[in-house]
Amino acid sequence: VKVEKDCRSVLRLSERYRAASLSVGLVPTMGALHAGHLSLIACARGECDRVVVSIFVNPTQFSPGEDLASYPRPLEADLEACRRSGVDLVFCGAAADLYPEGFQTWVNLEDLTKPLCGEHRPGHFRGVATVVTQLLSVVKPQRAYFGKKDYQQCLVVERLVRDLHIDTEVRLVETVREPDGLAMSSRNAFLGAKERQAAARLYRALMAARDAIEGGEDSVEKLVACMRRELVPGDDLHLDYAEARDAETLAAFADGRLPRRGNHVLLAVAARLGGVRLIDNIVVKV
Ligand code: PAF
């Protein structure tokens, strides 16, 4: 597998791929690759002539006090995983290259970034939107692959690609889960035994709310209460949010009831276990 560190070299390579009419799939990551990433890579491998994985722990999407310094960076293992998965190019960006001295151009989205994680991680989506725009400008992929575990991020990326007329198809891929339902995340590695056990409660909360919807429950308040019952705060769990929102706009339901007009409802939860922040979601048709 080829490894490139600077944007210029990757730009040159992507121009070469284009000139040779080779389609490119980009899987943007922050490294610490797990089965979720591998499933994104497998999708890209199945649909594109060349697969590029970017590995960059993007400092601008971490708020002060978050886990930027301790975020896992197992580069050798990541490169080996890329090699085994048939990745053609790994783009290991450097902060000094992506954010050169004097950098002052940010990508800001309005309504989509206000609720849910936007409310709890100020500046997070500005960092995500900015770096994703940069990666798409440098790699110029025909397709870019994102995991649905980060549902709000998926909507943000779809929107910015549309708004900025970026010539890339955004492909969203199903969340990969552990046998007990816990969504794969690089941060799972930080969970102690007790927190790891408690982490399965996030998915249980989502399942409980989905069952309630399927049983006819329309009240958003009751659905939220249903999720919160699985996520009662204690020594091992601090709840950031449990919400039911319109899955396209992330807007709250005006009258506090699900409309049941064939649209989609996002059930989303975020909790901190020990020092580890986890998120999860499912989308239910109503
Ligand atoms: O989902 C991630 O790993 C990151 O938010 C992304 C998309 C690579 C941007 O840094």
PDB file of C-alpha atoms and ligand atoms in Angstrom:
ATOM      1  CA  VAL A   1       0.000   0.000   0.000  1.00  0.00           C
ATOM      2  CA  LYS A   2       1.237   3.455  -0.923  1.00  0.00           C
ATOM      3  CA  VAL A   3       1.442   5.990   1.905  1.00  0.00           C
ATOM      4  CA  GLU A   4       1.441   9.727   1.230  1.00  0.00           C
ATOM      5  CA  LYS A   5       1.725  12.467   3.812  1.00  0.00           C
ATOM      6  CA  ASP A   6       1.278  15.716   1.943  1.00  0.00           C
ATOM      7  CA  CYS A   7      -1.688  17.161   0.066  1.00  0.00           C
ATOM      8  CA  ARG A   8       0.369  18.067  -3.025  1.00  0.00           C
ATOM      9  CA  SER A   9       1.423  14.443  -3.657  1.00  0.00           C
ATOM     10  CA  VAL A  10      -2.135  13.174  -3.143  1.00  0.00           C
ATOM     11  CA  LEU A  11      -3.472  15.862  -5.505  1.00  0.00           C
ATOM     12  CA  ARG A  12      -1.000  14.723  -8.144  1.00  0.00           C
ATOM     13  CA  LEU A  13      -1.999  11.070  -7.673  1.00  0.00           C
ATOM     14  CA  SER A  14      -5.709  11.842  -7.843  1.00  0.00           C
ATOM     15  CA  GLU A  15      -5.115  13.743 -11.089  1.00  0.00           C
ATOM     16  CA  ARG A  16      -3.322  10.684 -12.433  1.00  0.00           C
ATOM     17  CA  TYR A  17      -6.240   8.415 -11.448  1.00  0.00           C
ATOM     18  CA  ARG A  18      -8.664  10.781 -13.205  1.00  0.00           C
ATOM     19  CA  ALA A  19      -6.549  10.939 -16.331  1.00  0.00           C
ATOM     20  CA  ALA A  20      -6.542   7.136 -16.457  1.00  0.00           C
ATOM     21  CA  SER A  21     -10.364   7.097 -15.981  1.00  0.00           C
ATOM     22  CA  LEU A  22     -10.005   5.180 -12.703  1.00  0.00           C
ATOM     23  CA  SER A  23     -12.821   5.799 -10.233  1.00  0.00           C
ATOM     24  CA  VAL A  24     -11.692   6.641  -6.709  1.00  0.00           C
ATOM     25  CA  GLY A  25     -13.429   5.796  -3.412  1.00  0.00           C
ATOM     26  CA  LEU A  26     -12.384   7.718  -0.308  1.00  0.00           C
ATOM     27  CA  VAL A  27     -12.853   6.399   3.234  1.00  0.00           C
ATOM     28  CA  PRO A  28     -12.068   9.288   5.596  1.00  0.00           C
ATOM     29  CA  THR A  29     -10.991   8.085   9.066  1.00  0.00           C
ATOM     30  CA  MET A  30      -9.168   9.178  12.180  1.00  0.00           C
ATOM     31  CA  GLY A  31      -7.384   5.810  12.306  1.00  0.00           C
ATOM     32  CA  ALA A  32      -7.664   3.118  15.000  1.00  0.00           C
ATOM     33  CA  LEU A  33      -9.437   1.116  12.323  1.00  0.00           C
ATOM     34  CA  HIS A  34     -12.063  -1.410  13.428  1.00  0.00           C
ATOM     35  CA  ALA A  35     -14.652  -3.643  11.762  1.00  0.00           C
ATOM     36  CA  GLY A  36     -16.843  -0.601  11.022  1.00  0.00           C
ATOM     37  CA  HIS A  37     -14.064   1.031   8.989  1.00  0.00           C
ATOM     38  CA  LEU A  38     -13.296  -2.273   7.278  1.00  0.00           C
ATOM     39  CA  SER A  39     -16.885  -2.487   6.108  1.00  0.00           C
ATOM     40  CA  LEU A  40     -16.589   1.035   4.603  1.00  0.00           C
ATOM     41  CA  ILE A  41     -13.376  -0.041   2.877  1.00  0.00           C
ATOM     42  CA  ALA A  42     -15.051  -3.222   1.573  1.00  0.00           C
ATOM     43  CA  CYS A  43     -17.910  -1.155   0.103  1.00  0.00           C
ATOM     44  CA  ALA A  44     -15.402   1.174  -1.576  1.00  0.00           C
ATOM     45  CA  ARG A  45     -13.389  -1.807  -2.824  1.00  0.00           C
ATOM     46  CA  GLY A  46     -16.544  -3.271  -4.378  1.00  0.00           C
ATOM     47  CA  GLU A  47     -17.515  -0.066  -6.189  1.00  0.00           C
ATOM     48  CA  CYS A  48     -14.313   1.768  -7.150  1.00  0.00           C
ATOM     49  CA  ASP A  49     -11.126   1.138  -9.119  1.00  0.00           C
ATOM     50  CA  ARG A  50      -8.904   2.756  -6.491  1.00  0.00           C
ATOM     51  CA  VAL A  51      -9.504   2.968  -2.734  1.00  0.00           C
ATOM     52  CA  VAL A  52      -7.992   5.786  -0.696  1.00  0.00           C
ATOM     53  CA  VAL A  53      -8.154   5.767   3.117  1.00  0.00           C
ATOM     54  CA  SER A  54      -7.307   8.995   4.893  1.00  0.00           C
ATOM     55  CA  ILE A  55      -6.020   8.787   8.452  1.00  0.00           C
ATOM     56  CA  PHE A  56      -5.941  12.096  10.272  1.00  0.00           C
ATOM     57  CA  VAL A  57      -6.887  12.827  13.871  1.00  0.00           C
ATOM     58  CA  ASN A  58      -8.413  16.190  13.056  1.00  0.00           C
ATOM     59  CA  PRO A  59      -7.643  18.567  15.947  1.00  0.00           C
ATOM     60  CA  THR A  60     -10.311  21.124  14.988  1.00  0.00           C
ATOM     61  CA  GLN A  61     -13.211  18.761  15.648  1.00  0.00           C
ATOM     62  CA  PHE A  62     -12.213  18.215  19.289  1.00  0.00           C
ATOM     63  CA  SER A  63     -13.395  20.720  21.888  1.00  0.00           C
ATOM     64  CA  PRO A  64     -11.039  21.802  24.674  1.00  0.00           C
ATOM     65  CA  GLY A  65     -11.054  19.130  27.382  1.00  0.00           C
ATOM     66  CA  GLU A  66     -11.919  16.318  24.955  1.00  0.00           C
ATOM     67  CA  ASP A  67      -9.728  13.304  24.139  1.00  0.00           C
ATOM     68  CA  LEU A  68      -7.546  14.735  21.314  1.00  0.00           C
ATOM     69  CA  ALA A  69      -4.253  13.957  23.101  1.00  0.00           C
ATOM     70  CA  SER A  70      -5.263  10.435  24.149  1.00  0.00           C
ATOM     71  CA  TYR A  71      -7.101   9.497  20.931  1.00  0.00           C
ATOM     72  CA  PRO A  72      -5.580   6.158  19.768  1.00  0.00           C
ATOM     73  CA  ARG A  73      -3.017   6.374  16.928  1.00  0.00           C
ATOM     74  CA  PRO A  74      -1.924   2.781  16.132  1.00  0.00           C
ATOM     75  CA  LEU A  75      -0.489   3.690  12.717  1.00  0.00           C
ATOM     76  CA  GLU A  76       1.380   0.439  11.981  1.00  0.00           C
ATOM     77  CA  ALA A  77      -1.671  -1.734  12.737  1.00  0.00           C
ATOM     78  CA  ASP A  78      -3.832   0.613  10.620  1.00  0.00           C
ATOM     79  CA  LEU A  79      -1.459   0.368   7.658  1.00  0.00           C
ATOM     80  CA  GLU A  80      -1.439  -3.417   7.986  1.00  0.00           C
ATOM     81  CA  ALA A  81      -5.280  -3.467   8.046  1.00  0.00           C
ATOM     82  CA  CYS A  82      -5.305  -1.274   4.908  1.00  0.00           C
ATOM     83  CA  ARG A  83      -2.794  -3.551   3.209  1.00  0.00           C
ATOM     84  CA  ARG A  84      -4.907  -6.629   3.999  1.00  0.00           C
ATOM     85  CA  SER A  85      -8.108  -4.921   2.786  1.00  0.00           C
ATOM     86  CA  GLY A  86      -6.718  -4.010  -0.623  1.00  0.00           C
ATOM     87  CA  VAL A  87      -6.444  -0.265  -0.053  1.00  0.00           C
ATOM     88  CA  ASP A  88      -4.386   1.448  -2.777  1.00  0.00           C
ATOM     89  CA  LEU A  89      -3.389   4.643  -1.012  1.00  0.00           C
ATOM     90  CA  VAL A  90      -3.282   5.777   2.605  1.00  0.00           C
ATOM     91  CA  PHE A  91      -3.274   9.544   3.000  1.00  0.00           C
ATOM     92  CA  CYS A  92      -1.789  10.329   6.415  1.00  0.00           C
ATOM     93  CA  GLY A  93      -2.369  14.064   6.516  1.00  0.00           C
ATOM     94  CA  ALA A  94      -0.352  16.309   8.802  1.00  0.00           C
ATOM     95  CA  ALA A  95      -1.881  19.176  10.789  1.00  0.00           C
ATOM     96  CA  ALA A  96       0.745  21.620   9.475  1.00  0.00           C
ATOM     97  CA  ASP A  97      -0.260  20.779   5.902  1.00  0.00           C
ATOM     98  CA  LEU A  98      -4.056  20.745   6.323  1.00  0.00           C
ATOM     99  CA  TYR A  99      -4.018  23.794   8.602  1.00  0.00           C
ATOM    100  CA  PRO A 100      -1.026  25.839   7.419  1.00  0.00           C
ATOM    101  CA  GLU A 101       0.007  29.037   9.142  1.00  0.00           C
ATOM    102  CA  GLY A 102      -2.569  31.743   8.497  1.00  0.00           C
ATOM    103  CA  PHE A 103      -5.393  29.228   7.903  1.00  0.00           C
ATOM    104  CA  GLN A 104      -8.770  30.978   8.209  1.00  0.00           C
ATOM    105  CA  THR A 105     -11.319  29.258   5.982  1.00  0.00           C
ATOM    106  CA  TRP A 106     -14.044  27.309   7.772  1.00  0.00           C
ATOM    107  CA  VAL A 107     -17.091  25.406   6.567  1.00  0.00           C
ATOM    108  CA  ASN A 108     -20.076  26.142   8.783  1.00  0.00           C
ATOM    109  CA  LEU A 109     -23.508  24.586   8.450  1.00  0.00           C
ATOM    110  CA  GLU A 110     -26.497  26.233  10.061  1.00  0.00           C
ATOM    111  CA  ASP A 111     -29.459  24.253  11.384  1.00  0.00           C
ATOM    112  CA  LEU A 112     -28.121  20.714  10.968  1.00  0.00           C
ATOM    113  CA  THR A 113     -25.277  21.330  13.397  1.00  0.00           C
ATOM    114  CA  LYS A 114     -27.309  22.965  16.187  1.00  0.00           C
ATOM    115  CA  PRO A 115     -29.011  20.021  17.970  1.00  0.00           C
ATOM    116  CA  LEU A 116     -27.746  16.667  19.332  1.00  0.00           C
ATOM    117  CA  CYS A 117     -23.923  16.442  19.212  1.00  0.00           C
ATOM    118  CA  GLY A 118     -23.708  20.044  17.980  1.00  0.00           C
ATOM    119  CA  GLU A 119     -25.202  21.215  21.240  1.00  0.00           C
ATOM    120  CA  HIS A 120     -22.857  19.111  23.367  1.00  0.00           C
ATOM    121  CA  ARG A 121     -19.667  19.550  21.307  1.00  0.00           C
ATOM    122  CA  PRO A 122     -19.444  23.208  20.277  1.00  0.00           C
ATOM    123  CA  GLY A 123     -17.329  23.642  17.131  1.00  0.00           C
ATOM    124  CA  HIS A 124     -17.225  19.894  16.454  1.00  0.00           C
ATOM    125  CA  PHE A 125     -19.114  19.956  13.152  1.00  0.00           C
ATOM    126  CA  ARG A 126     -17.280  23.058  11.945  1.00  0.00           C
ATOM    127  CA  GLY A 127     -14.074  21.021  12.299  1.00  0.00           C
ATOM    128  CA  VAL A 128     -15.614  17.959  10.625  1.00  0.00           C
ATOM    129  CA  ALA A 129     -17.145  19.939   7.734  1.00  0.00           C
ATOM    130  CA  THR A 130     -13.909  21.836   7.134  1.00  0.00           C
ATOM    131  CA  VAL A 131     -11.621  18.807   7.087  1.00  0.00           C
ATOM    132  CA  VAL A 132     -14.035  16.710   4.999  1.00  0.00           C
ATOM    133  CA  THR A 133     -14.206  19.537   2.444  1.00  0.00           C
ATOM    134  CA  GLN A 134     -10.414  19.613   2.358  1.00  0.00           C
ATOM    135  CA  LEU A 135     -10.115  15.825   1.970  1.00  0.00           C
ATOM    136  CA  LEU A 136     -12.663  15.845  -0.862  1.00  0.00           C
ATOM    137  CA  SER A 137     -10.819  18.714  -2.597  1.00  0.00           C
ATOM    138  CA  VAL A 138      -7.499  16.902  -2.368  1.00  0.00           C
ATOM    139  CA  VAL A 139      -8.569  13.325  -3.186  1.00  0.00           C
ATOM    140  CA  LYS A 140     -11.405  14.285  -5.573  1.00  0.00           C
ATOM    141  CA  PRO A 141     -13.130  10.909  -5.146  1.00  0.00           C
ATOM    142  CA  GLN A 142     -16.124   9.794  -7.204  1.00  0.00           C
ATOM    143  CA  ARG A 143     -17.512   8.321  -3.979  1.00  0.00           C
ATOM    144  CA  ALA A 144     -16.867   8.910  -0.267  1.00  0.00           C
ATOM    145  CA  TYR A 145     -17.932   6.467   2.441  1.00  0.00           C
ATOM    146  CA  PHE A 146     -19.270   7.305   5.899  1.00  0.00           C
ATOM    147  CA  GLY A 147     -20.696   5.126   8.673  1.00  0.00           C
ATOM    148  CA  LYS A 148     -24.246   5.696   9.861  1.00  0.00           C
ATOM    149  CA  LYS A 149     -23.183   5.466  13.511  1.00  0.00           C
ATOM    150  CA  ASP A 150     -22.274   9.145  13.070  1.00  0.00           C
ATOM    151  CA  TYR A 151     -25.685   9.952  11.653  1.00  0.00           C
ATOM    152  CA  GLN A 152     -25.556  13.724  12.149  1.00  0.00           C
ATOM    153  CA  GLN A 153     -22.112  13.783  10.509  1.00  0.00           C
ATOM    154  CA  CYS A 154     -23.597  11.895   7.529  1.00  0.00           C
ATOM    155  CA  LEU A 155     -26.293  14.577   7.099  1.00  0.00           C
ATOM    156  CA  VAL A 156     -23.709  17.343   7.458  1.00  0.00           C
ATOM    157  CA  VAL A 157     -21.490  15.798   4.768  1.00  0.00           C
ATOM    158  CA  GLU A 158     -24.410  15.174   2.392  1.00  0.00           C
ATOM    159  CA  ARG A 159     -25.516  18.790   2.809  1.00  0.00           C
ATOM    160  CA  LEU A 160     -22.113  20.380   2.318  1.00  0.00           C
ATOM    161  CA  VAL A 161     -21.438  18.283  -0.779  1.00  0.00           C
ATOM    162  CA  ARG A 162     -24.731  19.480  -2.242  1.00  0.00           C
ATOM    163  CA  ASP A 163     -24.303  23.113  -1.150  1.00  0.00           C
ATOM    164  CA  LEU A 164     -20.716  23.419  -2.405  1.00  0.00           C
ATOM    165  CA  HIS A 165     -21.353  21.488  -5.655  1.00  0.00           C
ATOM    166  CA  ILE A 166     -18.665  18.950  -4.848  1.00  0.00           C
ATOM    167  CA  ASP A 167     -18.575  16.239  -7.480  1.00  0.00           C
ATOM    168  CA  THR A 168     -18.609  13.275  -5.082  1.00  0.00           C
ATOM    169  CA  GLU A 169     -21.325  10.767  -4.319  1.00  0.00           C
ATOM    170  CA  VAL A 170     -21.754  10.320  -0.555  1.00  0.00           C
ATOM    171  CA  ARG A 171     -22.301   6.673   0.360  1.00  0.00           C
ATOM    172  CA  LEU A 172     -23.677   5.856   3.811  1.00  0.00           C
ATOM    173  CA  VAL A 173     -22.947   2.432   5.266  1.00  0.00           C
ATOM    174  CA  GLU A 174     -24.771   0.510   8.018  1.00  0.00           C
ATOM    175  CA  THR A 175     -23.365   0.521  11.546  1.00  0.00           C
ATOM    176  CA  VAL A 176     -21.376  -2.592  12.471  1.00  0.00           C
ATOM    177  CA  ARG A 177     -22.171  -3.876  15.974  1.00  0.00           C
ATOM    178  CA  GLU A 178     -20.683  -6.157  18.614  1.00  0.00           C
ATOM    179  CA  PRO A 179     -22.813  -9.227  19.458  1.00  0.00           C
ATOM    180  CA  ASP A 180     -24.488  -7.342  22.345  1.00  0.00           C
ATOM    181  CA  GLY A 181     -25.430  -4.467  20.019  1.00  0.00           C
ATOM    182  CA  LEU A 182     -22.671  -1.993  20.935  1.00  0.00           C
ATOM    183  CA  ALA A 183     -21.797   0.050  17.837  1.00  0.00           C
ATOM    184  CA  MET A 184     -18.157  -0.292  16.722  1.00  0.00           C
ATOM    185  CA  SER A 185     -16.128   2.782  17.636  1.00  0.00           C
ATOM    186  CA  SER A 186     -12.435   3.518  18.054  1.00  0.00           C
ATOM    187  CA  ARG A 187     -13.303   4.779  21.524  1.00  0.00           C
ATOM    188  CA  ASN A 188     -14.648   1.368  22.667  1.00  0.00           C
ATOM    189  CA  ALA A 189     -11.038   0.328  23.321  1.00  0.00           C
ATOM    190  CA  PHE A 190     -10.959   2.803  26.241  1.00  0.00           C
ATOM    191  CA  LEU A 191     -13.910   1.214  28.067  1.00  0.00           C
ATOM    192  CA  GLY A 192     -13.099  -0.623  31.299  1.00  0.00           C
ATOM    193  CA  ALA A 193     -14.878  -3.954  31.937  1.00  0.00           C
ATOM    194  CA  LYS A 194     -17.698  -2.316  33.896  1.00  0.00           C
ATOM    195  CA  GLU A 195     -18.233   0.461  31.358  1.00  0.00           C
ATOM    196  CA  ARG A 196     -18.021  -1.985  28.474  1.00  0.00           C
ATOM    197  CA  GLN A 197     -20.919  -3.907  29.993  1.00  0.00           C
ATOM    198  CA  ALA A 198     -22.924  -0.718  30.569  1.00  0.00           C
ATOM    199  CA  ALA A 199     -22.223   0.436  26.988  1.00  0.00           C
ATOM    200  CA  ALA A 200     -24.690  -2.123  25.616  1.00  0.00           C
ATOM    201  CA  ARG A 201     -27.435  -0.055  27.259  1.00  0.00           C
ATOM    202  CA  LEU A 202     -27.257   2.525  24.444  1.00  0.00           C
ATOM    203  CA  TYR A 203     -28.462   0.055  21.843  1.00  0.00           C
ATOM    204  CA  ARG A 204     -30.980  -1.453  24.281  1.00  0.00           C
ATOM    205  CA  ALA A 205     -32.434   2.050  24.765  1.00  0.00           C
ATOM    206  CA  LEU A 206     -32.825   2.467  20.998  1.00  0.00           C
ATOM    207  CA  MET A 207     -34.448  -0.960  20.677  1.00  0.00           C
ATOM    208  CA  ALA A 208     -36.873  -0.185  23.511  1.00  0.00           C
ATOM    209  CA  ALA A 209     -37.988   3.034  21.780  1.00  0.00           C
ATOM    210  CA  ARG A 210     -38.274   1.273  18.429  1.00  0.00           C
ATOM    211  CA  ASP A 211     -40.462  -1.425  20.022  1.00  0.00           C
ATOM    212  CA  ALA A 212     -42.632   1.288  21.578  1.00  0.00           C
ATOM    213  CA  ILE A 213     -43.059   2.998  18.172  1.00  0.00           C
ATOM    214  CA  GLU A 214     -43.959  -0.326  16.606  1.00  0.00           C
ATOM    215  CA  GLY A 215     -46.430  -0.873  19.446  1.00  0.00           C
ATOM    216  CA  GLY A 216     -48.159   2.395  18.454  1.00  0.00           C
ATOM    217  CA  GLU A 217     -46.477   4.953  20.736  1.00  0.00           C
ATOM    218  CA  ASP A 218     -46.524   8.441  19.118  1.00  0.00           C
ATOM    219  CA  SER A 219     -45.570  10.666  22.010  1.00  0.00           C
ATOM    220  CA  VAL A 220     -41.995  11.954  21.745  1.00  0.00           C
ATOM    221  CA  GLU A 221     -41.919  12.551  25.497  1.00  0.00           C
ATOM    222  CA  LYS A 222     -42.862   8.919  26.184  1.00  0.00           C
ATOM    223  CA  LEU A 223     -40.290   7.638  23.668  1.00  0.00           C
ATOM    224  CA  VAL A 224     -37.575   9.729  25.293  1.00  0.00           C
ATOM    225  CA  ALA A 225     -38.654   8.463  28.726  1.00  0.00           C
ATOM    226  CA  CYS A 226     -38.469   4.939  27.369  1.00  0.00           C
ATOM    227  CA  MET A 227     -34.833   5.455  26.244  1.00  0.00           C
ATOM    228  CA  ARG A 228     -33.938   7.172  29.493  1.00  0.00           C
ATOM    229  CA  ARG A 229     -35.180   4.180  31.498  1.00  0.00           C
ATOM    230  CA  GLU A 230     -32.352   2.138  29.949  1.00  0.00           C
ATOM    231  CA  LEU A 231     -29.887   4.974  30.458  1.00  0.00           C
ATOM    232  CA  VAL A 232     -30.453   5.955  34.082  1.00  0.00           C
ATOM    233  CA  PRO A 233     -27.397   7.985  35.103  1.00  0.00           C
ATOM    234  CA  GLY A 234     -25.165   6.379  37.737  1.00  0.00           C
ATOM    235  CA  ASP A 235     -21.478   6.030  38.610  1.00  0.00           C
ATOM    236  CA  ASP A 236     -20.806   4.403  35.280  1.00  0.00           C
ATOM    237  CA  LEU A 237     -23.028   6.435  32.946  1.00  0.00           C
ATOM    238  CA  HIS A 238     -23.699  10.107  32.264  1.00  0.00           C
ATOM    239  CA  LEU A 239     -26.394  10.770  29.663  1.00  0.00           C
ATOM    240  CA  ASP A 240     -25.754  13.624  27.172  1.00  0.00           C
ATOM    241  CA  TYR A 241     -29.004  13.178  25.290  1.00  0.00           C
ATOM    242  CA  ALA A 242     -31.717  10.773  24.189  1.00  0.00           C
ATOM    243  CA  GLU A 243     -33.867  12.223  21.427  1.00  0.00           C
ATOM    244  CA  ALA A 244     -36.390  11.475  18.699  1.00  0.00           C
ATOM    245  CA  ARG A 245     -36.055  13.811  15.698  1.00  0.00           C
ATOM    246  CA  ASP A 246     -37.041  14.123  12.062  1.00  0.00           C
ATOM    247  CA  ALA A 247     -34.401  11.961  10.359  1.00  0.00           C
ATOM    248  CA  GLU A 248     -33.975  14.317   7.382  1.00  0.00           C
ATOM    249  CA  THR A 249     -33.815  17.716   9.066  1.00  0.00           C
ATOM    250  CA  LEU A 250     -33.076  16.800  12.711  1.00  0.00           C
ATOM    251  CA  ALA A 251     -35.938  19.140  13.650  1.00  0.00           C
ATOM    252  CA  ALA A 252     -37.994  18.335  16.747  1.00  0.00           C
ATOM    253  CA  PHE A 253     -41.574  17.247  16.094  1.00  0.00           C
ATOM    254  CA  ALA A 254     -43.634  20.405  16.470  1.00  0.00           C
ATOM    255  CA  ASP A 255     -46.518  19.071  18.518  1.00  0.00           C
ATOM    256  CA  GLY A 256     -44.497  16.422  20.328  1.00  0.00           C
ATOM    257  CA  ARG A 257     -46.015  13.578  18.324  1.00  0.00           C
ATOM    258  CA  LEU A 258     -44.666  11.416  15.498  1.00  0.00           C
ATOM    259  CA  PRO A 259     -46.552  12.345  12.323  1.00  0.00           C
ATOM    260  CA  ARG A 260     -46.928   8.748  10.975  1.00  0.00           C
ATOM    261  CA  ARG A 261     -46.978   9.859   7.350  1.00  0.00           C
ATOM    262  CA  GLY A 262     -44.440   7.372   6.048  1.00  0.00           C
ATOM    263  CA  ASN A 263     -41.512   9.526   7.135  1.00  0.00           C
ATOM    264  CA  HIS A 264     -38.410   8.563   9.105  1.00  0.00           C
ATOM    265  CA  VAL A 265     -37.656   9.162  12.757  1.00  0.00           C
ATOM    266  CA  LEU A 266     -34.121   9.323  14.104  1.00  0.00           C
ATOM    267  CA  LEU A 267     -33.690   7.859  17.587  1.00  0.00           C
ATOM    268  CA  ALA A 268     -30.320   9.075  18.858  1.00  0.00           C
ATOM    269  CA  VAL A 269     -28.443   8.721  22.127  1.00  0.00           C
ATOM    270  CA  ALA A 270     -25.123   9.962  23.482  1.00  0.00           C
ATOM    271  CA  ALA A 271     -23.639   9.038  26.846  1.00  0.00           C
ATOM    272  CA  ARG A 272     -20.348   9.212  28.657  1.00  0.00           C
ATOM    273  CA  LEU A 273     -19.098   6.050  30.339  1.00  0.00           C
ATOM    274  CA  GLY A 274     -16.130   6.736  32.546  1.00  0.00           C
ATOM    275  CA  GLY A 275     -14.323   9.289  30.404  1.00  0.00           C
ATOM    276  CA  VAL A 276     -15.501   7.764  27.121  1.00  0.00           C
ATOM    277  CA  ARG A 277     -18.209   9.426  25.049  1.00  0.00           C
ATOM    278  CA  LEU A 278     -20.292   7.067  22.917  1.00  0.00           C
ATOM    279  CA  ILE A 279     -23.106   7.763  20.466  1.00  0.00           C
ATOM    280  CA  ASP A 280     -25.580   5.548  18.666  1.00  0.00           C
ATOM    281  CA  ASN A 281     -28.754   5.849  16.641  1.00  0.00           C
ATOM    282  CA  ILE A 282     -31.324   4.024  14.561  1.00  0.00           C
ATOM    283  CA  VAL A 283     -33.799   5.282  12.000  1.00  0.00           C
ATOM    284  CA  VAL A 284     -37.387   4.012  12.139  1.00  0.00           C
ATOM    285  CA  LYS A 285     -40.010   4.450   9.460  1.00  0.00           C
ATOM    286  CA  VAL A 286     -43.348   5.635  10.879  1.00  0.00           C
TER     287      VAL A 286
HETATM  288  O1  PAF B   1     -15.842  10.067  11.397  1.00  0.00           O
HETATM  289  C1  PAF B   1     -14.637  10.376  11.491  1.00  0.00           C
HETATM  290  O2  PAF B   1     -13.752   9.553  11.744  1.00  0.00           O
HETATM  291  C2  PAF B   1     -14.248  11.837  11.337  1.00  0.00           C
HETATM  292  O3  PAF B   1     -15.209  12.687  11.857  1.00  0.00           O
HETATM  293  C3  PAF B   1     -13.894  12.215   9.891  1.00  0.00           C
HETATM  294  C4  PAF B   1     -15.081  12.066   8.974  1.00  0.00           C
HETATM  295  C5  PAF B   1     -12.747  11.341   9.404  1.00  0.00           C
HETATM  296  C6  PAF B   1     -13.429  13.677   9.823  1.00  0.00           C
HETATM  297  O4  PAF B   1     -12.303  13.898  10.610  1.00  0.00           O
END
